[in-house]
Amino acid sequence: MKTYDLVIIGGGSAGLAAALEAKKEGVDNLIILEKEPYLGGILQQCIHNGFGLVQFKEQLSGPEYAQRYIDLVNENHIPYLLETMVYEITKDKEIYYTNKQDGVCCIKARAIIMATGCIERTAGAIQLEGARVSGIMTAGLAQKYMNIEGYMVGKKVFILGSGDIGLIMARRCMLEGAKVLGVAEIMPYSNGLNRNIVQCLNDFDIPLYLSHTVKKVVGKDRVEKIIIAKVDDKMNYIPGSEKEFDCDTLILSVGLIPYNPLLEKLNIALNPKTKGVNVNQDYESEFEGIFSCGNSLHVHDLVDYVSKEATLAAKGAVKYLKNNKQEEKVYKTVAGRGINYVLPQQFSYQKDSKIDFKFRVSKPFKACSIVIKNNDSVVRIIKKLYLLPAEMEIISLDMNAITNPSDLVFEIKEDF
Amino acid sequence: MKELICIVCPRGCHLTIDDNNNVTGNMCPRGKQYALNEITNPTRMVTSTVKVDSKLFKRLPVITSKEVSKSKMFEVVKALDGIVVKPPVYLHDVIIKDVCGLGVDIIATRTILE
Ligand SMILES: Cc1cc2nc3c(=O)[nH]c(=O)nc-3n(C[C@H](O)[C@H](O)[C@H](O)COP(=O)(O)OP(=O)(O)OC[C@H]3O[C@@H](n4cnc5c(N)ncnc54)[C@H](O)[C@@H]3O)c2cc1C
Ligand code: SF4
């Protein structure tokens, strides 16, 4: 059986950036396994621009951003296998995959980086009521149909959920000649980036119905009509608030979930909030030598941060491979009031180091402070004009600012 | 006074522009330029796809080389109808020169070799 120092599962932006960093740090015996016939992952269908401002200080489209990394992977002669589906990982880090050339194959890894991306929540996941007809699809699938396969998804479209991919698809459908009748969002605020509300909805006069959801889908074979209704703060329909739309397509943009079926067999617990594994600052999971980054760890809105995170996971893997790990006391991060989750979930204290802590708020805040506490003494306070669940926050914390290491609590205080 | 959200980068700064064209709320100079454009001649980048005659791919993603006037977006997308590109096509190859006479090119955003 062939043994690799490092096997990277998934050749999307996370996998590519991880491979490049590991190679740079001197790991030559590595490979990327990718199930699609091309590298780049989900970015290849995100043809709009707005990527790369953090990493490259330029506005790139998804495929352009991906191409930069693919070119570097090729220049650095990093091996990869395409159309190669990993279907099992064992406790001994044996990796089983299938592809056309090798059939079923098994390789062994000393370290593994999981970079398998995320999947979309579907109609089943949100218990959509009414007819099970054609014309209902997730936004990512609609994006793939239009941008990769090249066909229109419908003529009269309604969108449920204000996630970014749904907003991007609203504009895409309009520009390609379809009519987008509206976007309904069950929460009282949008889940997408503000810029996408402006350039995808406002630019095309597409109405956004906040605190609204689809109550019923009507149709025989294909969607013919949908009924939306307003909900109160307990998510119950408000009688008499129904509106009807004649449409042939319902696009769902109701959330993404990290894709981790390969880890289930290893009995690694998934975090109930992120739906990814718990990691330390080296992005190592509870399972020694298995690292995770990108959308399979937690859902990102910006690919730039995916690439950065993957670099850290690769550095962690290199450290592990060089056996540079010392036994250190481990502390926890705690998501306090107003915070949905904090990553990494564990960290060890090292003097003169910095750790990037990432978190999302659980609802929108205006004029507030992010408070980071430790054993009841305040480590840091950061004032913010606004914080949105749609935007991941990153705080780089200098460990020297902590005199007495202990668990770190993150919370939001309103009004200053 | 007008309130705007800067769309130049994902930070999405909340901008205000007063009657004397003073811009506040921008975290970088691009926000100021954006606000000034937005109240005179709003412009947008346009992305779409064209047909590609390739073994592996059906569509080639494309983008405008510069921003175009917001009111011309539909015209630009219409001009892509019926275009078929033959590989090899490289990143940033010009697919249509001076689209709709706007002084802007349509360029490829993906390399497709065969
Ligand atoms: C539909 C959609 C649209 C998005 N649009 C935007 C956007 O407009 N702007 C933005 O900044 N971000 C966007 N995102 C977020 C985007 O996913 C991240 O920015 C980033 O591209 C994720 O990179 P990744 O490598 O973690 O995941 P991916 O790019 O999804 O890569 C995961 C890779 O793993 C492969 N894989 C999975 N399982 C296996 C297996 N068992 N064996 C082998 N290979 C496997 C997949 O084929 C895929 O190539 C979008 C996400 C989705 C889902
Ligand atoms: S003002 Fe600058 S930082 Fe703020 S959104 Fe615009 S481009 Fe981004």
XYZ file of C-alpha atoms and ligand atoms in Angstrom:
591
model
C 0.000 0.000 0.000
C 1.313 3.408 -0.930
C 1.954 5.739 2.025
C 1.834 9.524 1.816
C 2.948 12.015 4.428
C -0.094 14.151 3.693
C -3.345 13.408 1.869
C -5.691 16.298 1.168
C -9.304 15.340 0.532
C -11.017 17.892 -1.703
C -9.434 20.107 -4.357
C -11.457 23.278 -3.747
C -9.977 26.530 -2.514
C -9.222 25.025 0.897
C -7.523 21.919 -0.484
C -5.448 23.862 -3.007
C -4.194 26.444 -0.486
C -3.404 23.713 2.049
C -1.404 21.738 -0.517
C 0.612 24.796 -1.558
C 1.496 25.697 2.009
C 2.488 22.130 2.916
C 4.693 21.938 -0.179
C 6.280 25.275 0.709
C 7.068 23.923 4.168
C 8.894 20.994 2.616
C 6.278 18.239 2.447
C 6.895 16.627 -0.961
C 5.147 13.311 -0.455
C 1.589 14.612 -0.685
C -1.490 14.265 -2.896
C -4.864 15.939 -3.454
C -7.916 13.738 -4.120
C -10.835 15.431 -5.907
C -14.112 13.868 -7.010
C -14.956 16.340 -9.809
C -13.157 16.328 -13.202
C -11.537 19.690 -12.342
C -9.835 21.458 -9.450
C -11.245 24.610 -7.851
C -14.380 23.244 -6.197
C -17.471 25.356 -5.854
C -15.629 28.480 -7.064
C -15.814 27.237 -10.653
C -19.561 27.886 -10.674
C -19.331 31.250 -8.862
C -18.723 33.261 -12.038
C -19.514 36.644 -10.459
C -16.724 38.861 -9.176
C -15.813 40.054 -5.708
C -13.345 37.385 -4.668
C -9.709 37.932 -3.762
C -9.734 41.419 -2.242
C -8.096 40.144 0.934
C -5.642 37.687 -0.619
C -4.739 39.472 -3.853
C -6.015 43.041 -3.338
C -7.937 42.612 -6.598
C -11.532 41.862 -7.548
C -11.610 38.452 -9.160
C -14.393 36.151 -10.269
C -14.593 32.685 -8.687
C -12.935 30.846 -11.605
C -10.163 33.495 -11.793
C -9.460 33.101 -8.099
C -9.382 29.318 -8.474
C -7.129 29.544 -11.548
C -4.436 31.395 -9.552
C -4.214 28.503 -7.134
C -4.482 25.829 -9.824
C -1.581 27.436 -11.737
C 0.530 27.465 -8.555
C -0.327 23.823 -7.813
C 0.808 22.882 -11.320
C 3.974 25.026 -11.195
C 4.903 23.364 -7.908
C 4.256 19.889 -9.345
C 1.844 18.976 -6.594
C 0.231 15.659 -7.551
C -3.546 15.314 -7.663
C -6.118 12.799 -8.826
C -9.356 13.974 -10.450
C -12.680 12.131 -10.681
C -11.504 10.374 -7.553
C -14.067 9.864 -4.834
C -12.942 9.092 -1.303
C -15.511 6.894 0.391
C -13.877 5.757 3.605
C -11.203 6.732 6.087
C -10.178 4.220 8.753
C -8.777 4.787 12.235
C -5.313 3.882 10.912
C -5.635 6.685 8.352
C -6.144 4.326 5.447
C -8.037 6.110 2.711
C -10.257 4.236 0.280
C -11.139 5.858 -3.029
C -12.506 4.901 -6.413
C -11.719 6.229 -9.864
C -11.660 5.025 -13.454
C -7.924 4.221 -13.652
C -7.420 2.447 -10.337
C -10.908 1.109 -9.610
C -11.050 0.729 -5.849
C -7.816 1.736 -4.198
C -6.408 2.172 -0.694
C -3.589 4.479 0.380
C -2.201 5.298 3.788
C -1.595 8.780 5.168
C 0.471 10.029 8.089
C -1.681 13.157 8.210
C -4.979 14.060 6.524
C -6.481 17.447 5.751
C -10.246 17.362 5.272
C -11.290 20.007 2.739
C -14.548 18.548 1.459
C -16.602 21.767 1.429
C -20.287 21.997 2.273
C -23.720 20.950 1.003
C -26.925 22.930 0.785
C -29.991 22.533 2.944
C -32.838 21.198 0.826
C -36.631 21.348 0.755
C -36.750 18.296 3.030
C -34.567 20.009 5.584
C -36.950 22.960 5.930
C -40.163 20.935 5.638
C -41.657 22.849 2.759
C -45.386 22.300 2.581
C -47.347 21.489 -0.554
C -46.824 19.722 -3.836
C -43.602 17.793 -4.522
C -43.220 19.005 -8.079
C -40.360 19.817 -10.396
C -39.042 23.348 -10.436
C -37.874 23.401 -6.820
C -34.120 23.470 -6.470
C -31.344 24.763 -4.261
C -29.505 27.923 -5.271
C -26.181 26.141 -5.686
C -27.763 23.606 -8.010
C -29.421 26.394 -10.004
C -25.998 28.061 -10.191
C -24.461 24.852 -11.505
C -27.231 24.379 -14.101
C -26.816 27.922 -15.418
C -23.085 28.505 -15.141
C -21.628 25.063 -15.808
C -24.315 23.205 -17.766
C -25.614 26.284 -19.533
C -29.376 26.117 -19.302
C -32.015 28.361 -17.775
C -33.789 27.119 -14.683
C -37.110 28.834 -15.343
C -38.940 31.906 -16.612
C -40.669 33.153 -13.485
C -38.611 32.586 -10.397
C -39.235 33.060 -6.691
C -36.444 32.708 -4.141
C -36.848 31.427 -0.592
C -34.046 32.507 1.745
C -31.768 35.496 1.484
C -28.438 33.648 1.606
C -25.778 35.071 -0.687
C -26.040 32.359 -3.306
C -29.776 33.017 -3.636
C -29.177 36.740 -4.060
C -26.459 36.141 -6.644
C -28.819 33.815 -8.519
C -31.601 36.433 -8.449
C -29.376 38.802 -10.443
C -28.123 36.035 -12.703
C -31.688 34.968 -13.589
C -32.736 38.572 -14.276
C -29.764 39.266 -16.546
C -30.433 36.067 -18.478
C -34.011 37.130 -19.183
C -36.045 35.447 -16.444
C -38.284 37.395 -14.113
C -37.516 37.203 -10.402
C -40.700 37.972 -8.494
C -39.264 38.259 -5.025
C -37.153 36.888 -2.214
C -38.728 35.747 1.072
C -36.663 35.578 4.264
C -38.113 34.083 7.441
C -35.840 36.131 9.713
C -36.457 39.859 10.245
C -33.036 40.566 8.680
C -31.218 39.378 5.591
C -28.780 36.495 5.738
C -26.772 37.753 2.809
C -24.044 40.364 2.599
C -25.314 43.924 2.326
C -23.509 44.438 -0.955
C -25.510 41.592 -2.464
C -28.802 43.135 -1.355
C -27.750 46.304 -3.182
C -26.296 44.899 -6.386
C -28.488 41.825 -6.783
C -31.901 42.937 -5.510
C -32.091 46.753 -5.402
C -30.411 47.146 -8.800
C -33.192 45.054 -10.347
C -36.081 46.234 -8.157
C -36.589 42.751 -6.743
C -38.608 42.956 -3.526
C -37.249 41.376 -0.339
C -39.971 40.147 2.020
C -38.464 39.945 5.503
C -40.196 37.824 8.188
C -41.922 35.939 5.352
C -41.731 32.353 4.269
C -43.288 30.079 1.674
C -46.454 28.621 3.164
C -47.441 26.444 0.271
C -46.284 25.272 -3.135
C -49.035 24.658 -5.698
C -48.692 22.765 -8.981
C -49.386 19.490 -10.766
C -46.112 18.452 -12.397
C -44.212 21.689 -12.160
C -44.444 24.601 -9.733
C -47.361 26.822 -10.813
C -47.865 29.044 -7.841
C -46.467 29.700 -4.392
C -48.116 31.302 -1.394
C -45.968 33.227 1.042
C -47.051 34.486 4.465
C -45.658 36.702 7.161
C -44.504 35.117 10.426
C -44.514 36.527 13.948
C -41.544 36.377 16.296
C -42.458 32.800 17.227
C -42.369 31.818 13.544
C -46.158 31.286 13.371
C -48.003 32.407 10.235
C -49.916 35.647 10.624
C -53.450 35.040 9.295
C -54.401 37.209 6.337
C -50.803 38.057 5.426
C -50.692 35.609 2.497
C -49.480 36.707 -0.925
C -49.625 34.615 -4.104
C -47.052 34.506 -6.889
C -47.472 32.746 -10.227
C -44.076 31.221 -10.870
C -42.533 28.125 -12.416
C -39.429 27.895 -10.258
C -38.685 28.089 -6.555
C -35.016 28.504 -5.660
C -34.022 27.670 -2.095
C -31.192 29.533 -0.448
C -31.746 28.385 3.089
C -28.324 27.546 4.339
C -25.199 25.500 3.941
C -23.969 22.620 6.076
C -20.360 21.398 6.298
C -20.031 18.106 4.449
C -18.421 15.528 6.718
C -19.817 12.044 6.036
C -16.289 10.620 5.969
C -15.723 11.562 9.595
C -18.880 9.909 10.907
C -17.255 6.499 10.707
C -14.361 7.712 12.835
C -16.744 8.724 15.598
C -15.438 12.275 15.719
C -18.106 14.416 17.344
C -19.403 17.280 15.228
C -20.000 20.658 16.829
C -23.778 21.237 17.097
C -23.432 24.878 16.010
C -20.868 24.719 13.202
C -21.688 21.119 12.090
C -17.952 20.702 11.579
C -15.374 19.129 13.891
C -13.959 20.908 16.933
C -10.407 22.075 16.325
C -7.469 23.685 18.106
C -5.440 26.617 16.753
C -3.576 24.225 14.420
C -6.948 23.190 12.941
C -6.398 19.664 14.197
C -9.507 17.735 15.181
C -9.870 15.593 18.298
C -8.529 12.785 16.126
C -4.754 13.094 16.064
C -3.353 13.867 12.649
C -6.707 14.708 11.054
C -7.076 18.383 10.223
C -10.042 20.313 8.847
C -10.460 23.660 7.105
C -12.674 25.637 4.729
C -16.382 25.002 4.404
C -16.124 21.486 5.777
C -15.037 23.028 9.096
C -17.518 25.923 9.180
C -19.394 27.763 6.463
C -17.489 30.772 5.128
C -18.935 33.700 3.214
C -15.595 34.735 1.730
C -13.208 32.466 -0.058
C -10.240 34.620 0.968
C -10.672 33.459 4.545
C -10.977 29.865 3.375
C -7.560 30.087 1.746
C -6.048 31.647 4.870
C -7.553 29.044 7.137
C -6.287 26.231 4.912
C -2.766 27.660 5.189
C -3.004 27.428 8.979
C -4.300 23.851 8.784
C -1.351 22.958 6.536
C 1.110 24.537 8.976
C -0.531 22.486 11.737
C -0.199 19.307 9.690
C 3.476 20.043 8.983
C 4.107 20.580 12.688
C 2.419 17.257 13.387
C 4.477 15.472 10.726
C 7.704 16.887 12.170
C 6.638 15.726 15.610
C 7.053 19.245 16.920
C 4.065 18.971 19.169
C 4.653 19.464 22.835
C 2.278 18.404 25.553
C 0.511 21.605 26.444
C -2.397 22.449 28.633
C -5.513 23.003 26.542
C -8.066 25.752 27.146
C -11.545 26.195 25.722
C -13.235 29.081 23.979
C -16.809 29.753 25.043
C -19.503 31.410 22.917
C -21.173 33.758 25.393
C -24.129 36.113 25.064
C -24.908 37.083 21.457
C -22.306 34.761 19.940
C -23.258 31.729 17.894
C -19.884 29.970 17.850
C -16.182 30.642 18.311
C -13.406 28.871 16.460
C -10.964 27.342 17.351
C -12.875 25.608 20.117
C -9.657 24.719 21.944
C -6.285 26.396 22.154
C -3.003 26.000 23.943
C -1.222 28.993 25.367
C 2.099 29.893 23.778
C 3.920 33.070 24.682
C 4.709 35.470 21.812
C 2.098 33.878 19.573
C -1.075 35.235 18.053
C -4.280 33.329 17.474
C -7.010 34.368 15.057
C -10.351 33.734 16.720
C -13.325 33.567 14.358
C -16.927 33.926 15.356
C -20.419 34.811 14.216
C -23.045 36.717 16.150
C -26.438 35.082 16.663
C -28.443 38.165 15.562
C -27.690 41.645 14.174
C -26.275 44.189 16.656
C -25.838 47.942 16.381
C -23.431 50.021 18.466
C -21.985 47.235 20.560
C -18.763 45.890 22.006
C -17.136 42.526 21.571
C -15.859 41.550 25.014
C -13.262 38.831 25.439
C -13.014 37.656 29.039
C -10.850 35.242 30.874
C -11.532 34.128 34.456
C -13.615 37.271 34.855
C -10.861 39.666 33.872
C -11.382 41.415 30.558
C -8.712 40.632 27.966
C -9.970 42.860 25.210
C -12.913 45.066 24.223
C -13.579 45.985 20.605
C -16.230 48.534 19.730
C -18.331 47.945 16.625
C -20.898 50.060 14.837
C -22.720 46.961 13.677
C -22.329 43.195 13.637
C -24.236 40.852 11.335
C -24.682 37.059 11.459
C -23.897 36.976 7.729
C -20.404 38.331 8.284
C -17.782 36.271 10.080
C -15.623 38.315 12.452
C -11.934 37.605 12.952
C -10.018 38.880 15.957
C -6.301 38.357 16.176
C -5.420 38.020 19.851
C -1.890 38.529 21.085
C -1.281 35.814 23.663
C 1.018 38.157 25.576
C -2.083 40.165 26.447
C -3.132 37.237 28.612
C -1.289 37.015 31.895
C -3.137 34.155 33.487
C -4.204 31.663 30.834
C -7.649 30.124 31.240
C -10.752 29.498 29.123
C -11.755 32.502 26.988
C -15.325 33.762 26.872
C -16.543 35.847 23.911
C -19.686 37.946 24.295
C -21.480 40.986 22.937
C -22.415 43.999 25.061
C -24.903 46.427 23.565
C -24.728 50.237 23.721
C -21.639 52.256 24.370
C -28.027 63.582 2.183
C -28.122 60.041 0.911
C -27.260 56.735 2.537
C -25.527 54.067 0.489
C -23.876 50.723 1.024
C -20.496 50.430 -0.648
C -20.392 47.347 -2.863
C -16.760 47.615 -3.906
C -15.640 45.011 -1.394
C -17.424 42.541 0.891
C -16.908 44.754 3.937
C -19.992 46.670 2.756
C -19.367 50.010 4.512
C -22.434 52.127 5.288
C -21.773 55.427 3.500
C -23.459 58.789 3.665
C -23.006 61.459 1.048
C -24.219 65.003 1.741
C -25.309 67.721 -0.681
C -21.727 68.994 -0.983
C -20.533 65.529 -2.034
C -18.793 64.879 1.290
C -18.597 61.147 1.880
C -18.395 59.596 5.353
C -18.433 56.045 6.653
C -15.985 54.719 4.068
C -13.114 52.656 5.440
C -10.996 53.211 2.348
C -10.743 55.711 -0.533
C -12.548 53.409 -2.975
C -15.728 53.960 -0.984
C -15.630 57.678 -1.690
C -15.242 57.128 -5.424
C -18.070 54.596 -5.308
C -20.443 57.062 -3.618
C -19.620 59.808 -6.114
C -20.184 57.461 -9.073
C -23.335 56.059 -7.582
C -25.095 59.430 -7.492
C -23.944 60.495 -10.965
C -23.424 57.428 -13.189
C -23.689 54.123 -11.320
C -21.565 51.389 -12.904
C -21.282 47.622 -12.447
C -19.083 44.777 -13.557
C -21.066 42.240 -15.603
C -20.382 38.506 -15.472
C -21.987 35.801 -17.585
C -21.055 32.778 -19.687
C -20.724 31.997 -23.389
C -20.906 28.686 -25.214
C -17.615 26.810 -25.560
C -16.927 24.002 -28.016
C -14.974 21.835 -25.568
C -14.811 18.157 -24.642
C -15.129 18.810 -20.913
C -17.057 22.056 -20.600
C -20.224 23.581 -21.987
C -19.824 27.182 -20.809
C -16.918 29.602 -20.582
C -17.302 32.201 -17.811
C -16.674 35.794 -18.902
C -16.506 39.268 -17.359
C -16.391 42.860 -18.583
C -12.856 44.279 -18.577
C -14.153 47.367 -16.800
C -17.385 48.443 -15.186
C -20.224 49.425 -17.495
C -23.063 51.816 -16.890
C -25.750 50.089 -14.837
C -28.361 50.832 -17.508
C -26.302 48.929 -20.127
C -26.084 45.623 -18.238
C -28.908 43.915 -20.136
C -27.544 45.049 -23.503
C -24.129 43.614 -22.686
C -25.543 40.209 -21.689
C -27.689 40.147 -24.852
C -24.566 40.667 -26.984
C -23.223 37.313 -25.722
C -26.058 35.335 -27.345
C -24.841 33.075 -30.135
C -21.122 33.454 -29.377
C -19.256 30.142 -29.538
C -15.618 29.984 -28.432
C -13.172 27.339 -29.665
C -10.509 26.089 -27.229
C -7.757 26.629 -26.351
C -8.885 29.736 -24.558
C -6.759 31.292 -21.850
C -7.590 33.372 -18.803
C -8.259 36.989 -19.864
C -8.392 36.285 -23.619
C -10.619 38.890 -25.262
C -13.885 37.267 -26.390
C -15.657 40.428 -27.685
C -13.784 43.676 -28.304
C -15.556 46.928 -27.487
C -18.861 45.305 -26.599
C -21.896 47.414 -27.632
C -19.477 50.242 -28.429
C -18.967 50.907 -24.717
C -15.171 50.866 -24.891
C -15.129 47.760 -22.700
C -14.121 44.216 -23.694
C -15.625 40.875 -22.726
C -12.831 38.642 -21.435
C -12.566 34.995 -20.399
C -12.222 34.156 -16.710
C -11.204 30.540 -17.099
C -8.557 28.655 -19.037
C -10.030 25.843 -21.121
C -7.399 23.962 -23.082
C -9.439 21.414 -25.040
C -23.174 27.099 -4.075
C -22.155 27.942 -3.365
C -21.878 29.240 -3.826
C -20.942 30.046 -3.167
N -20.711 31.323 -3.601
C -19.752 32.062 -2.996
C -19.467 33.366 -3.435
O -20.147 33.853 -4.318
N -18.457 34.077 -2.863
C -17.686 33.547 -1.857
O -16.725 34.202 -1.395
N -17.965 32.322 -1.399
C -18.981 31.593 -1.934
N -19.290 30.363 -1.457
C -18.527 29.904 -0.336
C -17.424 29.043 -0.918
O -17.810 27.721 -0.789
C -16.119 29.254 -0.224
O -15.812 30.600 -0.377
C -14.991 28.346 -0.763
O -14.944 28.334 -2.156
C -15.115 26.988 -0.197
O -13.939 26.263 -0.462
P -13.747 24.817 0.079
O -12.484 24.326 -0.514
O -13.909 24.787 1.545
O -14.999 23.999 -0.504
P -15.327 23.581 -2.012
O -14.930 24.593 -2.978
O -16.739 23.128 -1.995
O -14.376 22.338 -2.237
C -14.613 21.067 -1.702
C -14.100 20.059 -2.697
O -14.078 18.784 -2.104
C -14.494 17.837 -3.052
N -14.959 16.662 -2.315
C -15.971 16.601 -1.416
N -16.120 15.353 -0.950
C -15.180 14.597 -1.557
C -14.813 13.216 -1.494
N -15.462 12.348 -0.697
N -13.784 12.780 -2.260
C -13.112 13.636 -3.062
N -13.409 14.944 -3.163
C -14.420 15.423 -2.424
C -15.572 18.556 -3.822
O -15.796 18.005 -5.087
C -15.008 19.969 -3.917
O -14.249 20.181 -5.075
C -20.246 29.540 -2.065
C -20.534 28.239 -1.606
C -21.474 27.447 -2.226
C -21.779 26.073 -1.682
S -15.314 51.787 1.528
Fe -13.535 50.523 1.061
S -13.531 49.035 2.745
Fe -15.569 49.938 2.746
S -16.802 48.556 1.454
Fe -16.041 50.196 0.130
S -14.178 49.338 -0.736
Fe -14.666 48.096 1.048
